[in-house]
mmCIF file of C-alpha atoms and ligand atoms in Angstrom:
data_model
loop_
_atom_site.group_PDB
_atom_site.id
_atom_site.type_symbol
_atom_site.label_atom_id
_atom_site.label_comp_id
_atom_site.label_asym_id
_atom_site.label_seq_id
_atom_site.Cartn_x
_atom_site.Cartn_y
_atom_site.Cartn_z
ATOM 1 C CA MET A 240 -0.012 -0.059 0.272
ATOM 2 C CA ASN A 241 1.471 3.953 -0.807
ATOM 3 C CA LEU A 242 0.726 6.327 2.060
ATOM 4 C CA PRO A 243 0.289 9.524 1.295
ATOM 5 C CA THR A 244 3.436 11.494 1.811
ATOM 6 C CA ARG A 245 1.178 14.330 2.306
ATOM 7 C CA SER A 246 -2.022 15.299 4.123
ATOM 8 C CA GLY A 247 -4.387 18.556 3.266
ATOM 9 C CA ILE A 248 -8.048 20.233 4.707
ATOM 10 C CA LEU A 249 -10.199 19.644 1.531
ATOM 11 C CA GLY A 250 -12.600 21.562 2.879
ATOM 12 C CA VAL A 251 -14.029 24.293 5.941
ATOM 13 C CA GLY A 252 -17.459 25.061 7.169
ATOM 14 C CA THR A 253 -18.720 26.706 10.124
ATOM 15 C CA GLY A 254 -21.687 26.106 12.219
ATOM 16 C CA ILE A 255 -22.500 29.086 13.731
ATOM 17 C CA PRO A 256 -25.799 30.221 16.331
ATOM 18 C CA GLU A 257 -27.993 33.176 15.435
ATOM 19 C CA THR A 258 -28.553 34.402 18.212
ATOM 20 C CA ILE A 259 -26.172 37.715 19.296
ATOM 21 C CA LEU A 260 -25.033 38.979 22.467
ATOM 22 C CA SER A 261 -23.802 42.681 22.158
ATOM 23 C CA ASN A 262 -22.158 44.403 24.998
ATOM 24 C CA ALA A 263 -24.585 46.238 25.005
ATOM 25 C CA ASP A 264 -26.665 43.457 26.443
ATOM 26 C CA LEU A 265 -24.162 42.713 28.736
ATOM 27 C CA GLU A 266 -24.433 46.345 30.320
ATOM 28 C CA LYS A 267 -27.822 45.200 31.390
ATOM 29 C CA MET A 268 -26.045 41.807 32.928
ATOM 30 C CA VAL A 269 -23.235 43.581 35.079
ATOM 31 C CA GLU A 270 -20.766 46.395 35.634
ATOM 32 C CA THR A 271 -19.258 46.432 32.650
ATOM 33 C CA SER A 272 -19.258 48.864 29.265
ATOM 34 C CA ASP A 273 -19.179 48.607 25.723
ATOM 35 C CA GLU A 274 -15.836 50.928 26.145
ATOM 36 C CA TRP A 275 -14.325 48.746 28.274
ATOM 37 C CA ILE A 276 -14.925 45.579 26.701
ATOM 38 C CA THR A 277 -14.203 46.828 23.173
ATOM 39 C CA SER A 278 -10.420 48.306 24.508
ATOM 40 C CA ARG A 279 -9.568 45.445 26.753
ATOM 41 C CA THR A 280 -10.708 42.669 24.194
ATOM 42 C CA GLY A 281 -11.773 44.316 21.528
ATOM 43 C CA VAL A 282 -14.752 42.317 21.399
ATOM 44 C CA ARG A 283 -18.553 44.031 20.440
ATOM 45 C CA GLU A 284 -20.587 40.474 20.321
ATOM 46 C CA ARG A 285 -20.489 37.568 20.301
ATOM 47 C CA ARG A 286 -23.084 33.856 19.343
ATOM 48 C CA ILE A 287 -24.452 32.547 22.105
ATOM 49 C CA LEU A 288 -26.227 29.008 22.427
ATOM 50 C CA ALA A 289 -30.355 29.996 22.518
ATOM 51 C CA GLU A 290 -32.392 27.334 25.356
ATOM 52 C CA GLY A 291 -32.623 23.925 23.369
ATOM 53 C CA GLU A 292 -29.715 23.925 20.880
ATOM 54 C CA THR A 293 -26.527 22.013 21.547
ATOM 55 C CA ASN A 294 -23.584 22.138 20.886
ATOM 56 C CA ALA A 295 -22.809 18.745 18.940
ATOM 57 C CA GLN A 296 -26.018 20.432 16.611
ATOM 58 C CA PHE A 297 -23.714 23.490 15.415
ATOM 59 C CA GLY A 298 -20.142 20.830 15.576
ATOM 60 C CA ALA A 299 -22.549 18.410 13.435
ATOM 61 C CA GLU A 300 -24.071 21.696 10.338
ATOM 62 C CA ALA A 301 -19.719 22.266 10.189
ATOM 63 C CA VAL A 302 -18.848 19.630 9.314
ATOM 64 C CA ARG A 303 -21.877 19.577 6.847
ATOM 65 C CA ASN A 304 -20.507 22.413 5.318
ATOM 66 C CA ALA A 305 -17.039 21.419 5.803
ATOM 67 C CA VAL A 306 -18.131 17.714 3.449
ATOM 68 C CA LYS A 307 -20.094 19.703 0.655
ATOM 69 C CA ASN A 308 -17.112 22.228 0.757
ATOM 70 C CA ALA A 309 -14.359 19.114 -0.217
ATOM 71 C CA GLY A 310 -16.459 17.780 -3.089
ATOM 72 C CA LEU A 311 -17.524 14.842 -0.746
ATOM 73 C CA THR A 312 -19.987 13.128 0.768
ATOM 74 C CA LEU A 313 -20.678 12.350 4.747
ATOM 75 C CA ASP A 314 -20.288 8.650 3.672
ATOM 76 C CA ASP A 315 -16.494 9.164 3.015
ATOM 77 C CA ILE A 316 -15.853 10.548 6.089
ATOM 78 C CA ASP A 317 -14.511 7.469 8.319
ATOM 79 C CA LEU A 318 -13.233 8.998 11.700
ATOM 80 C CA ILE A 319 -14.674 12.001 13.691
ATOM 81 C CA ILE A 320 -12.585 14.590 16.205
ATOM 82 C CA SER A 321 -15.102 16.923 18.093
ATOM 83 C CA CYS A 322 -12.187 19.200 19.735
ATOM 84 C CA THR A 323 -13.774 20.564 22.762
ATOM 85 C CA PHE A 324 -13.871 20.885 26.277
ATOM 86 C CA THR A 325 -17.316 22.066 26.318
ATOM 87 C CA PRO A 326 -19.228 18.585 25.336
ATOM 88 C CA ASP A 327 -22.855 18.125 25.693
ATOM 89 C CA TYR A 328 -22.287 15.334 28.072
ATOM 90 C CA THR A 329 -18.275 13.623 29.604
ATOM 91 C CA ALA A 330 -20.624 10.655 28.475
ATOM 92 C CA PRO A 331 -21.754 10.384 25.904
ATOM 93 C CA ASN A 332 -18.657 11.795 24.592
ATOM 94 C CA ALA A 333 -18.977 14.839 22.009
ATOM 95 C CA ALA A 334 -18.114 13.203 18.826
ATOM 96 C CA CYS A 335 -21.051 10.274 19.213
ATOM 97 C CA MET A 336 -23.649 13.266 19.663
ATOM 98 C CA VAL A 337 -22.197 14.851 16.711
ATOM 99 C CA HIS A 338 -22.291 11.538 15.140
ATOM 100 C CA SER A 339 -26.213 11.342 16.126
ATOM 101 C CA ASN A 340 -26.952 14.307 14.558
ATOM 102 C CA LEU A 341 -25.627 14.092 11.475
ATOM 103 C CA GLY A 342 -27.671 10.774 11.464
ATOM 104 C CA LEU A 343 -24.346 8.335 10.283
ATOM 105 C CA LYS A 344 -25.502 4.809 9.408
ATOM 106 C CA GLN A 345 -21.623 3.726 8.988
ATOM 107 C CA GLN A 346 -19.800 2.942 11.798
ATOM 108 C CA ALA A 347 -17.154 5.749 11.258
ATOM 109 C CA PRO A 348 -15.108 5.808 15.477
ATOM 110 C CA ALA A 349 -15.983 9.268 16.906
ATOM 111 C CA PHE A 350 -14.018 10.659 19.770
ATOM 112 C CA ASP A 351 -13.342 13.942 21.579
ATOM 113 C CA LEU A 352 -9.477 15.751 21.973
ATOM 114 C CA ASN A 353 -9.809 17.789 24.764
ATOM 115 C CA GLY A 354 -7.377 21.151 23.947
ATOM 116 C CA ALA A 355 -9.269 23.821 25.268
ATOM 117 C CA CYS A 356 -8.458 27.101 22.440
ATOM 118 C CA SER A 357 -5.815 24.863 21.378
ATOM 119 C CA GLY A 358 -7.662 21.939 20.605
ATOM 120 C CA PHE A 359 -8.265 22.481 16.669
ATOM 121 C CA VAL A 360 -4.891 22.614 16.329
ATOM 122 C CA TYR A 361 -3.685 19.366 18.371
ATOM 123 C CA GLY A 362 -6.520 17.551 16.007
ATOM 124 C CA LEU A 363 -4.353 18.765 12.616
ATOM 125 C CA GLN A 364 -1.835 17.113 14.273
ATOM 126 C CA VAL A 365 -3.739 13.735 14.899
ATOM 127 C CA ALA A 366 -5.654 13.563 11.667
ATOM 128 C CA ASP A 367 -2.722 14.103 9.514
ATOM 129 C CA SER A 368 -0.625 11.674 11.004
ATOM 130 C CA LEU A 369 -4.005 9.048 11.026
ATOM 131 C CA VAL A 370 -4.147 9.794 7.303
ATOM 132 C CA ARG A 371 -0.208 10.160 6.647
ATOM 133 C CA THR A 372 -0.104 6.211 8.474
ATOM 134 C CA GLY A 373 -2.659 5.621 6.499
ATOM 135 C CA VAL A 374 -5.243 4.439 8.899
ATOM 136 C CA TYR A 375 -8.376 6.912 8.035
ATOM 137 C CA ARG A 376 -8.950 8.757 4.618
ATOM 138 C CA ASN A 377 -11.193 11.057 5.526
ATOM 139 C CA ILE A 378 -10.776 12.662 9.079
ATOM 140 C CA ALA A 379 -13.108 15.611 9.836
ATOM 141 C CA VAL A 380 -11.744 17.512 12.898
ATOM 142 C CA ILE A 381 -14.228 20.145 14.664
ATOM 143 C CA GLY A 382 -13.284 22.629 16.891
ATOM 144 C CA MET A 383 -16.931 23.113 18.726
ATOM 145 C CA GLU A 384 -17.980 25.262 22.072
ATOM 146 C CA ALA A 385 -20.696 25.557 24.434
ATOM 147 C CA ILE A 386 -18.793 28.196 26.382
ATOM 148 C CA THR A 387 -21.423 30.339 27.675
ATOM 149 C CA ARG A 388 -23.555 27.496 28.993
ATOM 150 C CA GLY A 389 -20.454 27.579 31.883
ATOM 151 C CA VAL A 390 -19.777 30.879 32.005
ATOM 152 C CA ASP A 391 -21.127 32.638 35.389
ATOM 153 C CA PHE A 392 -22.923 35.357 33.961
ATOM 154 C CA THR A 393 -22.753 37.845 37.131
ATOM 155 C CA ASP A 394 -18.967 37.248 36.737
ATOM 156 C CA ARG A 395 -17.813 40.610 35.155
ATOM 157 C CA ASN A 396 -13.970 39.089 34.397
ATOM 158 C CA THR A 397 -15.292 36.081 32.308
ATOM 159 C CA CYS A 398 -18.829 36.245 30.999
ATOM 160 C CA VAL A 399 -17.910 39.249 28.499
ATOM 161 C CA LEU A 400 -15.088 37.365 26.833
ATOM 162 C CA PHE A 401 -16.908 34.265 25.016
ATOM 163 C CA GLY A 402 -18.611 33.174 22.610
ATOM 164 C CA ASP A 403 -20.125 29.875 21.122
ATOM 165 C CA GLY A 404 -19.905 28.173 17.674
ATOM 166 C CA ALA A 405 -18.427 25.508 15.551
ATOM 167 C CA GLY A 406 -15.886 25.298 12.654
ATOM 168 C CA ALA A 407 -14.769 22.031 11.136
ATOM 169 C CA ALA A 408 -12.234 20.558 8.629
ATOM 170 C CA ILE A 409 -11.772 17.985 6.276
ATOM 171 C CA VAL A 410 -8.453 16.123 6.293
ATOM 172 C CA GLY A 411 -7.395 13.879 3.687
ATOM 173 C CA ALA A 412 -4.455 13.090 1.424
ATOM 174 C CA MET A 413 -2.773 14.927 -1.100
ATOM 175 C CA PRO A 414 -2.518 13.671 -4.677
ATOM 176 C CA GLU A 415 1.217 12.808 -5.170
ATOM 177 C CA GLY A 416 3.799 15.181 -6.230
ATOM 178 C CA SER A 417 1.308 18.366 -4.694
ATOM 179 C CA ASN A 418 3.146 21.407 -3.126
ATOM 180 C CA ARG A 419 -0.640 21.565 -0.778
ATOM 181 C CA GLY A 420 -1.735 20.586 2.468
ATOM 182 C CA ILE A 421 -0.388 20.787 5.808
ATOM 183 C CA LEU A 422 3.392 21.741 6.460
ATOM 184 C CA SER A 423 3.604 21.394 9.815
ATOM 185 C CA THR A 424 2.382 20.782 13.123
ATOM 186 C CA PHE A 425 3.581 21.562 16.676
ATOM 187 C CA CYS A 426 2.036 20.812 19.687
ATOM 188 C CA GLY A 427 2.864 21.754 23.080
ATOM 189 C CA ALA A 428 1.707 21.948 26.673
ATOM 190 C CA ASP A 429 2.825 22.981 29.665
ATOM 191 C CA GLY A 430 0.823 21.504 33.099
ATOM 192 C CA GLN A 431 2.299 23.692 35.500
ATOM 193 C CA GLY A 432 0.054 26.584 34.369
ATOM 194 C CA HIS A 433 -3.200 23.608 34.602
ATOM 195 C CA ASP A 434 -4.920 26.594 37.937
ATOM 196 C CA LEU A 435 -5.119 29.342 35.315
ATOM 197 C CA ILE A 436 -8.158 28.540 33.354
ATOM 198 C CA THR A 437 -10.721 25.922 34.872
ATOM 199 C CA LEU A 438 -14.428 24.422 35.262
ATOM 200 C CA PRO A 439 -13.578 23.191 38.530
ATOM 201 C CA ALA A 440 -16.772 21.064 39.340
ATOM 202 C CA SER A 441 -16.797 19.236 35.997
ATOM 203 C CA GLY A 442 -14.886 16.407 36.165
ATOM 204 C CA SER A 443 -14.073 13.689 38.862
ATOM 205 C CA ALA A 444 -11.514 15.313 41.210
ATOM 206 C CA GLU A 445 -14.492 18.088 42.683
ATOM 207 C CA PRO A 446 -17.672 16.497 41.683
ATOM 208 C CA ILE A 447 -20.478 18.822 41.978
ATOM 209 C CA ASN A 448 -22.449 19.313 45.383
ATOM 210 C CA GLU A 449 -24.938 21.990 47.023
ATOM 211 C CA GLU A 450 -22.080 23.700 47.920
ATOM 212 C CA ARG A 451 -19.689 23.682 44.651
ATOM 213 C CA LEU A 452 -23.053 24.465 42.879
ATOM 214 C CA ARG A 453 -23.411 27.574 45.877
ATOM 215 C CA ASP A 454 -19.715 28.718 45.052
ATOM 216 C CA LYS A 455 -20.493 28.667 41.290
ATOM 217 C CA MET A 456 -17.528 25.934 41.014
ATOM 218 C CA HIS A 457 -19.055 24.621 37.994
ATOM 219 C CA CYS A 458 -18.189 27.605 36.422
ATOM 220 C CA LEU A 459 -15.162 28.806 34.148
ATOM 221 C CA ARG A 460 -12.457 30.404 36.131
ATOM 222 C CA MET A 461 -9.915 32.224 34.522
ATOM 223 C CA ASN A 462 -6.798 34.007 35.919
ATOM 224 C CA GLY A 463 -6.675 36.672 33.055
ATOM 225 C CA ARG A 464 -3.347 38.541 33.457
ATOM 226 C CA GLU A 465 -1.016 35.612 33.733
ATOM 227 C CA VAL A 466 -3.024 33.541 30.880
ATOM 228 C CA PHE A 467 -2.757 37.148 28.280
ATOM 229 C CA LYS A 468 0.841 37.040 29.862
ATOM 230 C CA PHE A 469 1.827 33.315 28.659
ATOM 231 C CA ALA A 470 0.032 33.689 25.403
ATOM 232 C CA VAL A 471 2.269 36.904 24.054
ATOM 233 C CA ARG A 472 5.081 34.703 25.002
ATOM 234 C CA ILE A 473 4.238 31.370 23.816
ATOM 235 C CA LEU A 474 2.636 32.083 20.756
ATOM 236 C CA GLY A 475 6.139 33.155 19.230
ATOM 237 C CA THR A 476 7.721 30.137 20.674
ATOM 238 C CA ALA A 477 4.865 27.584 18.582
ATOM 239 C CA MET A 478 5.252 29.862 15.692
ATOM 240 C CA ASP A 479 8.746 29.668 15.076
ATOM 241 C CA GLU A 480 9.037 25.536 15.927
ATOM 242 C CA ALA A 481 6.147 25.202 13.289
ATOM 243 C CA MET A 482 7.612 27.687 10.772
ATOM 244 C CA LYS A 483 11.150 25.503 11.867
ATOM 245 C CA ARG A 484 9.238 22.240 10.687
ATOM 246 C CA ALA A 485 8.021 23.821 7.375
ATOM 247 C CA ASP A 486 11.335 25.643 6.488
ATOM 248 C CA MET A 487 9.903 28.641 6.558
ATOM 249 C CA THR A 488 10.706 32.277 7.822
ATOM 250 C CA ILE A 489 7.430 34.983 8.623
ATOM 251 C CA ASP A 490 8.073 36.371 5.451
ATOM 252 C CA ASP A 491 6.299 33.333 3.311
ATOM 253 C CA ILE A 492 3.281 33.624 5.989
ATOM 254 C CA ASP A 493 0.316 35.072 3.500
ATOM 255 C CA LEU A 494 -2.467 35.056 6.062
ATOM 256 C CA LEU A 495 -1.844 33.714 9.782
ATOM 257 C CA ILE A 496 -4.618 32.998 11.960
ATOM 258 C CA PRO A 497 -3.908 33.308 15.331
ATOM 259 C CA HIS A 498 -6.530 32.230 18.295
ATOM 260 C CA GLN A 499 -9.240 34.757 18.985
ATOM 261 C CA ALA A 500 -9.128 35.449 22.620
ATOM 262 C CA ASN A 501 -8.143 38.923 22.840
ATOM 263 C CA ILE A 502 -7.137 41.753 20.363
ATOM 264 C CA ARG A 503 -4.234 42.827 22.221
ATOM 265 C CA ILE A 504 -3.206 39.432 22.436
ATOM 266 C CA MET A 505 -3.138 39.762 18.234
ATOM 267 C CA ASP A 506 -1.683 43.279 18.359
ATOM 268 C CA ALA A 507 1.491 41.692 20.831
ATOM 269 C CA ALA A 508 1.740 38.670 18.142
ATOM 270 C CA VAL A 509 2.008 41.071 15.264
ATOM 271 C CA ASP A 510 4.456 43.156 17.167
ATOM 272 C CA ARG A 511 6.715 40.137 18.088
ATOM 273 C CA PHE A 512 6.505 38.575 13.513
ATOM 274 C CA GLY A 513 7.124 42.159 12.124
ATOM 275 C CA ILE A 514 4.422 41.135 10.265
ATOM 276 C CA PRO A 515 1.602 43.238 8.207
ATOM 277 C CA ARG A 516 -1.868 44.304 9.600
ATOM 278 C CA ASP A 517 -3.590 43.337 6.648
ATOM 279 C CA ARG A 518 -2.002 39.598 6.580
ATOM 280 C CA VAL A 519 -3.432 38.489 10.579
ATOM 281 C CA VAL A 520 -7.278 37.272 10.396
ATOM 282 C CA CYS A 521 -9.021 38.693 12.985
ATOM 283 C CA ASN A 522 -13.141 38.043 13.692
ATOM 284 C CA VAL A 523 -12.917 38.801 17.600
ATOM 285 C CA GLU A 524 -14.820 41.958 17.885
ATOM 286 C CA ARG A 525 -17.972 39.376 15.722
ATOM 287 C CA PHE A 526 -17.208 36.142 17.633
ATOM 288 C CA GLY A 527 -15.464 36.677 21.067
ATOM 289 C CA ASN A 528 -13.440 34.141 22.415
ATOM 290 C CA THR A 529 -14.822 30.627 20.831
ATOM 291 C CA SER A 530 -11.498 28.316 22.109
ATOM 292 C CA ALA A 531 -11.621 25.403 19.987
ATOM 293 C CA ALA A 532 -13.739 26.978 17.540
ATOM 294 C CA SER A 533 -11.779 30.123 17.242
ATOM 295 C CA ILE A 534 -9.577 29.029 14.355
ATOM 296 C CA PRO A 535 -11.728 27.363 12.315
ATOM 297 C CA LEU A 536 -14.471 29.111 12.309
ATOM 298 C CA ALA A 537 -12.301 31.934 11.000
ATOM 299 C CA LEU A 538 -10.791 29.921 8.365
ATOM 300 C CA GLY A 539 -14.294 28.653 6.922
ATOM 301 C CA GLU A 540 -14.551 32.340 6.953
ATOM 302 C CA ILE A 541 -11.847 33.067 5.004
ATOM 303 C CA VAL A 542 -12.497 30.403 2.653
ATOM 304 C CA GLU A 543 -16.479 31.504 1.983
ATOM 305 C CA SER A 544 -15.248 34.900 1.140
ATOM 306 C CA GLY A 545 -12.898 34.376 -0.818
ATOM 307 C CA ARG A 546 -9.553 35.823 1.149
ATOM 308 C CA LEU A 547 -8.067 32.576 1.377
ATOM 309 C CA LYS A 548 -6.929 31.363 -2.544
ATOM 310 C CA GLU A 549 -5.084 28.198 -3.990
ATOM 311 C CA GLY A 550 -0.960 28.508 -3.390
ATOM 312 C CA MET A 551 -1.710 30.802 -0.159
ATOM 313 C CA THR A 552 0.104 29.829 3.193
ATOM 314 C CA VAL A 553 -1.574 30.497 6.369
ATOM 315 C CA GLY A 554 -0.307 30.229 9.636
ATOM 316 C CA LEU A 555 -2.156 28.672 12.110
ATOM 317 C CA VAL A 556 -1.774 29.515 15.727
ATOM 318 C CA ALA A 557 -3.016 28.864 19.565
ATOM 319 C CA PHE A 558 -3.150 28.168 23.369
ATOM 320 C CA GLY A 559 -5.107 27.888 25.918
ATOM 321 C CA ALA A 560 -6.293 25.769 29.270
ATOM 322 C CA GLY A 561 -3.754 23.226 30.505
ATOM 323 C CA LEU A 562 -1.826 24.894 29.511
ATOM 324 C CA THR A 563 -1.791 24.079 25.869
ATOM 325 C CA TYR A 564 -0.374 25.492 22.685
ATOM 326 C CA ALA A 565 0.410 24.672 19.342
ATOM 327 C CA ALA A 566 0.617 26.091 16.076
ATOM 328 C CA SER A 567 0.187 24.790 12.100
ATOM 329 C CA ILE A 568 1.419 25.954 8.942
ATOM 330 C CA VAL A 569 -1.023 24.750 6.001
ATOM 331 C CA ARG A 570 -0.529 25.381 2.689
ATOM 332 C CA TRP A 571 -4.072 25.689 0.714
HETATM 333 O O1 UT7 H 15 -8.306 31.800 25.290
HETATM 334 C C1 UT7 H 15 -7.705 31.253 26.660
HETATM 335 C C2 UT7 H 15 -8.056 32.486 27.982
HETATM 336 N N1 UT7 H 15 -8.435 33.459 27.983
HETATM 337 C C3 UT7 H 15 -7.640 34.269 27.790
HETATM 338 O O2 UT7 H 15 -6.714 34.902 26.441
HETATM 339 C C4 UT7 H 15 -7.860 36.027 28.535
HETATM 340 C C5 UT7 H 15 -6.468 36.672 28.154
HETATM 341 N N2 UT7 H 15 -6.678 37.278 29.529
HETATM 342 C C6 UT7 H 15 -7.248 38.773 28.873
HETATM 343 O O3 UT7 H 15 -7.779 38.795 27.790
HETATM 344 C C7 UT7 H 15 -6.990 40.098 29.560
HETATM 345 O O4 UT7 H 15 -6.448 39.680 30.654
HETATM 346 C C8 UT7 H 15 -8.721 40.119 30.468
HETATM 347 C C9 UT7 H 15 -9.499 40.961 28.919
HETATM 348 C C10 UT7 H 15 -9.133 38.909 31.332
HETATM 349 C C11 UT7 H 15 -8.532 41.757 31.525
HETATM 350 O O5 UT7 H 15 -7.515 42.664 31.053
HETATM 351 P P1 UT7 H 15 -6.798 43.487 31.863
HETATM 352 O O6 UT7 H 15 -6.263 44.304 30.893
HETATM 353 O O7 UT7 H 15 -5.799 42.356 32.407
HETATM 354 O O8 UT7 H 15 -7.705 43.957 32.653
HETATM 355 P P2 UT7 H 15 -7.630 43.034 35.011
HETATM 356 O O9 UT7 H 15 -7.835 41.996 35.088
HETATM 357 O O10 UT7 H 15 -6.203 43.690 34.659
HETATM 358 O O11 UT7 H 15 -8.272 44.175 34.971
HETATM 359 C C12 UT7 H 15 -8.423 45.568 35.303
HETATM 360 C C13 UT7 H 15 -9.654 46.188 36.270
HETATM 361 C C14 UT7 H 15 -10.083 45.322 37.135
HETATM 362 O O12 UT7 H 15 -10.192 46.311 37.943
HETATM 363 P P3 UT7 H 15 -9.413 47.108 39.247
HETATM 364 O O13 UT7 H 15 -9.101 46.305 40.077
HETATM 365 O O14 UT7 H 15 -8.145 47.522 38.694
HETATM 366 O O15 UT7 H 15 -10.263 47.975 39.699
HETATM 367 C C15 UT7 H 15 -11.368 44.624 36.864
HETATM 368 O O16 UT7 H 15 -12.254 44.401 38.064
HETATM 369 O O17 UT7 H 15 -10.950 46.445 34.878
HETATM 370 C C16 UT7 H 15 -11.856 45.640 36.158
HETATM 371 N N3 UT7 H 15 -12.419 44.573 34.644
HETATM 372 C C17 UT7 H 15 -13.652 45.124 34.361
HETATM 373 N N4 UT7 H 15 -14.674 46.613 34.207
HETATM 374 C C18 UT7 H 15 -15.404 46.574 33.229
HETATM 375 C C19 UT7 H 15 -12.489 43.423 34.690
HETATM 376 N N5 UT7 H 15 -13.229 42.703 33.512
HETATM 377 C C20 UT7 H 15 -14.272 44.366 33.713
HETATM 378 C C21 UT7 H 15 -15.805 44.220 33.227
HETATM 379 N N6 UT7 H 15 -15.644 44.923 32.521
HETATM 380 N N7 UT7 H 15 -15.793 43.448 32.154
#
């Protein structure tokens, strides 16, 4: 059996909730202002799940759109990887909920990957390896989040930052000799920083009880300042490593998609790399921080708008809870 030398992204798609939560809406909920939120974060509005909607529903929509964009059918998908830290349930896993939402009859396996905001790029590395070793042919890698379901809407430090949504990429083999595809991936972690972003009572270490519920330990907690410092440092480290592995410099990168956490973190990355602003993709003002969904959402948008053209080289770079970090270079 001839193994593919390179995998690539065959198609991308998004699943975007319709409900919008604006800064003006938040001004009515907590002691904050549109001015504070936009100047400190760059966020003007975010999408949120409406009552009855689920994370997997939008993950499935993103897969349907990505499959269409790739010119494939759902029957071609032989593995589903759901990158999320806000699954519908801890069990069953989120990928099986996507499987169910898609109504897949086939036996394609489905598993979750929790790399928090770096999850989608972690997922790309796993999918790239599995395609190049011939284990699977067409893998749906989904970044999907329902973060607002786990946010305390009385805590102004966190509730203004996040949004919900999903984006998916279909990863498959590139034709032999093609210079397109996933040129490099790099993933890293620093577990010493595990307590900087947490959902404390969401697992088995501190199971939810009345006292923890009262203390809102089921909601997201974050040390924003420390995460900010880590992000600014690690984005450079991760991109440098991914570019080295692809034998490239920043001048070779046509478009850079940083994790859409905060406009000031993206500005710091622009300064660090000396990359012209018009080569940095930014949609944080409309979506807020959607964690694992942020990069595939941005990818989906620039493919749909035609900004990302065949032959362009894209840099993806992320950081998140864990702490995790990751980068990838992809030629379109
Ligand atoms: O995907 C990865 C996850 N997280 C991140 O990427 C987050 C990284 N961190 C950040 O983006 C920033 O640290 C924040 C946007 C979270 C906060 O910005 P900051 O410039 O670091 O503000 P701060 O935490 O230093 O707070 C400054 C002030 C504080 O008041 P005092 O103590 O100076 O009186 C806060 O209480 O701003 C206050 N504050 C707010 N004021 C109005 C915090 N949140 C708000 C708010 N509205 N929503």
